[in-house]
Structures are given as C-alpha cells and as structure tokens.
Amino acid sequence: MLIDLSGILAREGEQKTFSISPEGEYFSCQLGDFAYAEKGPVTLTVTHTGKQAVTLEGEGKVSIWIPCARCLEPVEVSFAISIDEEADARPDSRKEGEEMDEDCCIHDKQLDTEQLLHNEILIQWPMRVLCKEDCKGICSRCGKNLNKGTCDCDTAELDPRMAVISDIFKNFKEV
C-alpha cells in the first residue's frame, strides 16, 4: 500500500494515523515464499517533523508459517512489529551517484508500507525454527516424520571407511 505524504508534508507538525497490513498471501524473501498466518493490522503514525522529514511510529503483530528445521512441519512464528524511524521525504536528500538505501521506503512523497513491513519482519527473522525443542526430525532414508512414530528403516549407521572390515567379519561368519 502506498500512502501519499503530500498532505502531511504541507504543514509542520501534521500527524496522521493509518492501519496497515501486508498485501498478498505470502511473505517473499531470498529464502522462499512463506504463508501469512495472521496479517496484523499494524497501526502506523506518520508525523511531519519539519524540513520534509517524517517520523514513523507503529505497533502491531504479524505471524508467518515457517517450516521446522528438522521435520519440515509448519510452525506459526509471530513477529512483533515495532516501528520507530525517521525518514527524509526530500527527493534531493540523496546525492545523484548514491544508490538508494535498502531500507528507504519513501519514493516521490509516497510511503511504501509493504517495504516498511517487509524490512521489519526480515530484521526479526529467526536463524532456526523448531516445532518443539526435542523434535526428532525426519528419517534420512524414507522421509517419515519421526515425531509421529518410528519407521522400519535400518538405523545402524556404519562408517563407510569401515565397510571393508565389516565384509571380512561377514565372511568369517559364513564359515
């Protein structure tokens, strides 16, 4: 959602409150696309502080389904959105040769709330998600979720370097 800041930037001290939420059904990043479990709303207050600068303050909650790192079952992860930023809305605030800042979400006096929420979620993204601390994961041979029961696969993990020795022992058993 784009918010036109022209009315707010017309008078110093002008303040408006918006209710925003992520667009679409999925949160997309370099790790993939993840479905939203809960999409807010997030209350955002935009205040003109002078010289075409605005203060962005917001609070809310967003939840996303992220697969467990061991068993791949979806886990609902909540992100507490807490925005407290200052931004410059002047188009000439950057030098011509400078790249636009990744976290900048104001373009031509338009506030991109989708980019703002995306950055806040990405900052809080967990390194690893587990459905429970003692998650057993999945069987490396058949792919069965070991939290739901055991599988019939041979669990003996032999070191491949010892295969020759195990063959010798098998040969002696046959005699």
CSV table of C-alpha atoms in Angstrom, one decimal:
chain,number,residue,atom,x,y,z
A,1,MET,CA,0.0,0.0,0.0
A,2,LEU,CA,1.3,3.4,-0.9
A,3,ILE,CA,0.5,6.4,1.4
A,4,ASP,CA,0.6,9.8,-0.1
A,5,LEU,CA,2.6,12.1,2.2
A,6,SER,CA,1.8,15.3,0.4
A,7,GLY,CA,-0.9,16.3,2.8
A,8,ILE,CA,1.2,15.5,5.8
A,9,LEU,CA,4.2,17.4,4.5
A,10,ALA,CA,2.2,20.5,3.8
A,11,ARG,CA,2.3,21.6,7.4
A,12,GLU,CA,4.9,21.1,10.1
A,13,GLY,CA,3.6,19.1,13.0
A,14,GLU,CA,0.9,17.4,10.9
A,15,GLN,CA,0.2,13.9,12.0
A,16,LYS,CA,-2.0,11.1,10.6
A,17,THR,CA,-2.6,7.5,11.8
A,18,PHE,CA,-3.1,4.6,9.4
A,19,SER,CA,-4.0,1.0,9.8
A,20,ILE,CA,-1.8,-1.2,7.5
A,21,SER,CA,-1.3,-4.9,6.9
A,22,PRO,CA,0.8,-6.9,4.5
A,23,GLU,CA,-0.5,-7.3,1.0
A,24,GLY,CA,-0.8,-10.7,-0.6
A,25,GLU,CA,-0.9,-14.2,0.9
A,26,TYR,CA,2.8,-14.8,1.1
A,27,PHE,CA,5.9,-13.2,2.6
A,28,SER,CA,8.6,-13.4,0.0
A,29,CYS,CA,12.4,-13.2,0.6
A,30,GLN,CA,15.5,-14.9,-0.6
A,31,LEU,CA,14.7,-18.0,1.5
A,32,GLY,CA,11.4,-18.5,-0.4
A,33,ASP,CA,7.7,-17.7,0.0
A,34,PHE,CA,6.0,-18.2,3.4
A,35,ALA,CA,2.3,-18.0,4.0
A,36,TYR,CA,0.9,-15.5,6.5
A,37,ALA,CA,-0.9,-16.9,9.5
A,38,GLU,CA,-2.0,-13.5,10.8
A,39,LYS,CA,-1.7,-10.2,8.9
A,40,GLY,CA,-2.0,-7.5,11.5
A,41,PRO,CA,-3.2,-4.8,11.5
A,42,VAL,CA,-0.3,-2.6,12.3
A,43,THR,CA,-1.1,0.9,13.5
A,44,LEU,CA,1.2,3.5,11.9
A,45,THR,CA,1.5,7.1,12.9
A,46,VAL,CA,3.3,9.5,10.5
A,47,THR,CA,4.3,12.9,11.8
A,48,HIS,CA,5.9,15.7,9.9
A,49,THR,CA,8.8,17.0,12.0
A,50,GLY,CA,10.0,19.8,9.7
A,51,LYS,CA,12.2,20.2,6.6
A,52,GLN,CA,10.4,17.5,4.8
A,53,ALA,CA,11.3,14.9,7.4
A,54,VAL,CA,8.8,12.5,8.9
A,55,THR,CA,8.7,10.2,12.0
A,56,LEU,CA,7.2,6.8,11.5
A,57,GLU,CA,5.9,5.1,14.6
A,58,GLY,CA,3.9,1.9,14.6
A,59,GLU,CA,3.0,-1.2,16.5
A,60,GLY,CA,1.3,-4.5,15.6
A,61,LYS,CA,1.7,-8.2,15.1
A,62,VAL,CA,2.2,-10.4,12.1
A,63,SER,CA,2.5,-14.2,12.1
A,64,ILE,CA,4.1,-16.4,9.4
A,65,TRP,CA,4.1,-20.1,8.8
A,66,ILE,CA,7.8,-21.2,8.7
A,67,PRO,CA,8.8,-24.9,8.3
A,68,CYS,CA,10.6,-26.6,11.2
A,69,ALA,CA,14.3,-27.0,10.5
A,70,ARG,CA,14.2,-30.7,11.5
A,71,CYS,CA,10.8,-32.2,10.4
A,72,LEU,CA,9.6,-29.5,8.0
A,73,GLU,CA,6.2,-29.2,9.7
A,74,PRO,CA,4.8,-25.7,9.5
A,75,VAL,CA,5.3,-23.6,12.7
A,76,GLU,CA,3.5,-20.3,13.3
A,77,VAL,CA,6.1,-17.7,14.2
A,78,SER,CA,4.9,-14.3,15.5
A,79,PHE,CA,6.7,-11.0,14.7
A,80,ALA,CA,6.1,-8.1,17.0
A,81,ILE,CA,6.2,-5.1,14.7
A,82,SER,CA,7.6,-2.0,16.4
A,83,ILE,CA,8.5,0.8,14.1
A,84,ASP,CA,10.3,3.9,15.3
A,85,GLU,CA,12.1,5.6,12.4
A,86,GLU,CA,12.9,9.0,10.9
A,87,ALA,CA,12.8,9.4,7.2
A,88,ASP,CA,13.6,12.2,4.8
A,89,ALA,CA,11.0,12.8,2.1
A,90,ARG,CA,13.0,15.2,0.0
A,91,PRO,CA,13.8,13.9,-3.4
A,92,ASP,CA,17.2,15.7,-3.4
A,93,SER,CA,18.2,14.2,0.0
A,94,ARG,CA,20.5,11.7,-1.8
A,95,LYS,CA,23.4,12.6,-4.0
A,96,GLU,CA,23.0,11.7,-7.6
A,97,GLY,CA,25.6,9.0,-7.7
A,98,GLU,CA,24.4,7.3,-4.4
A,99,GLU,CA,22.4,4.2,-4.5
A,100,MET,CA,19.1,4.3,-2.7
A,101,ASP,CA,19.2,2.8,0.8
A,102,GLU,CA,17.7,-0.7,1.0
A,103,ASP,CA,15.6,0.3,3.9
A,104,CYS,CA,14.3,3.5,2.4
A,105,CYS,CA,10.6,3.2,1.8
A,106,ILE,CA,9.7,6.8,0.7
A,107,HIS,CA,9.8,7.5,-3.0
A,108,ASP,CA,8.4,10.7,-4.5
A,109,LYS,CA,6.5,11.6,-1.4
A,110,GLN,CA,4.9,8.1,-1.3
A,111,LEU,CA,5.4,5.8,1.7
A,112,ASP,CA,5.6,2.2,0.7
A,113,THR,CA,4.1,0.4,3.7
A,114,GLU,CA,4.7,-3.0,2.1
A,115,GLN,CA,8.5,-2.4,2.0
A,116,LEU,CA,8.4,-1.0,5.6
A,117,LEU,CA,6.7,-4.1,7.0
A,118,HIS,CA,8.9,-6.4,4.9
A,119,ASN,CA,12.1,-4.8,6.4
A,120,GLU,CA,10.7,-5.1,10.0
A,121,ILE,CA,9.9,-8.8,9.5
A,122,LEU,CA,13.2,-9.5,7.9
A,123,ILE,CA,15.2,-7.9,10.7
A,124,GLN,CA,13.5,-10.3,13.2
A,125,TRP,CA,13.7,-13.4,11.0
A,126,PRO,CA,14.8,-16.3,13.2
A,127,MET,CA,18.0,-18.2,12.4
A,128,ARG,CA,16.3,-21.6,13.0
A,129,VAL,CA,12.7,-22.6,13.7
A,130,LEU,CA,11.8,-25.8,15.6
A,131,CYS,CA,8.3,-27.1,16.2
A,132,LYS,CA,9.5,-28.3,19.7
A,133,GLU,CA,12.9,-28.5,21.4
A,134,ASP,CA,13.1,-32.3,21.2
A,135,CYS,CA,11.9,-32.5,17.6
A,136,LYS,CA,13.2,-35.9,16.2
A,137,GLY,CA,13.2,-34.7,12.5
A,138,ILE,CA,12.6,-36.9,9.5
A,139,CYS,CA,14.2,-40.3,8.6
A,140,SER,CA,17.1,-39.7,6.3
A,141,ARG,CA,16.1,-42.9,4.3
A,142,CYS,CA,12.3,-42.9,3.9
A,143,GLY,CA,11.4,-39.3,4.9
A,144,LYS,CA,8.9,-40.3,7.6
A,145,ASN,CA,8.3,-37.7,10.4
A,146,LEU,CA,9.9,-39.4,13.4
A,147,ASN,CA,7.7,-37.3,15.8
A,148,LYS,CA,4.7,-39.2,14.6
A,149,GLY,CA,6.2,-42.7,15.1
A,150,THR,CA,9.2,-44.8,14.2
A,151,CYS,CA,9.9,-46.2,10.7
A,152,ASP,CA,11.1,-49.7,9.7
A,153,CYS,CA,14.4,-48.4,8.3
A,154,ASP,CA,17.7,-49.9,9.4
A,155,THR,CA,19.1,-47.4,11.9
A,156,ALA,CA,22.6,-48.8,12.1
A,157,GLU,CA,24.8,-46.1,10.6
A,158,LEU,CA,28.2,-47.6,9.8
A,159,ASP,CA,31.2,-45.6,8.8
A,160,PRO,CA,31.8,-46.1,5.1
A,161,ARG,CA,35.5,-46.4,5.8
A,162,MET,CA,34.8,-49.5,7.9
A,163,ALA,CA,32.9,-51.3,5.1
A,164,VAL,CA,35.9,-53.5,4.2
A,165,ILE,CA,36.3,-54.7,7.8
A,166,SER,CA,32.6,-55.4,8.1
A,167,ASP,CA,32.8,-57.5,4.9
A,168,ILE,CA,35.7,-59.5,6.5
A,169,PHE,CA,33.6,-60.2,9.6
A,170,LYS,CA,30.6,-61.3,7.4
A,171,ASN,CA,32.9,-63.7,5.5
A,172,PHE,CA,34.1,-65.3,8.8
A,173,LYS,CA,30.5,-65.8,10.0
A,174,GLU,CA,29.7,-67.8,6.9
A,175,VAL,CA,32.5,-70.3,7.7
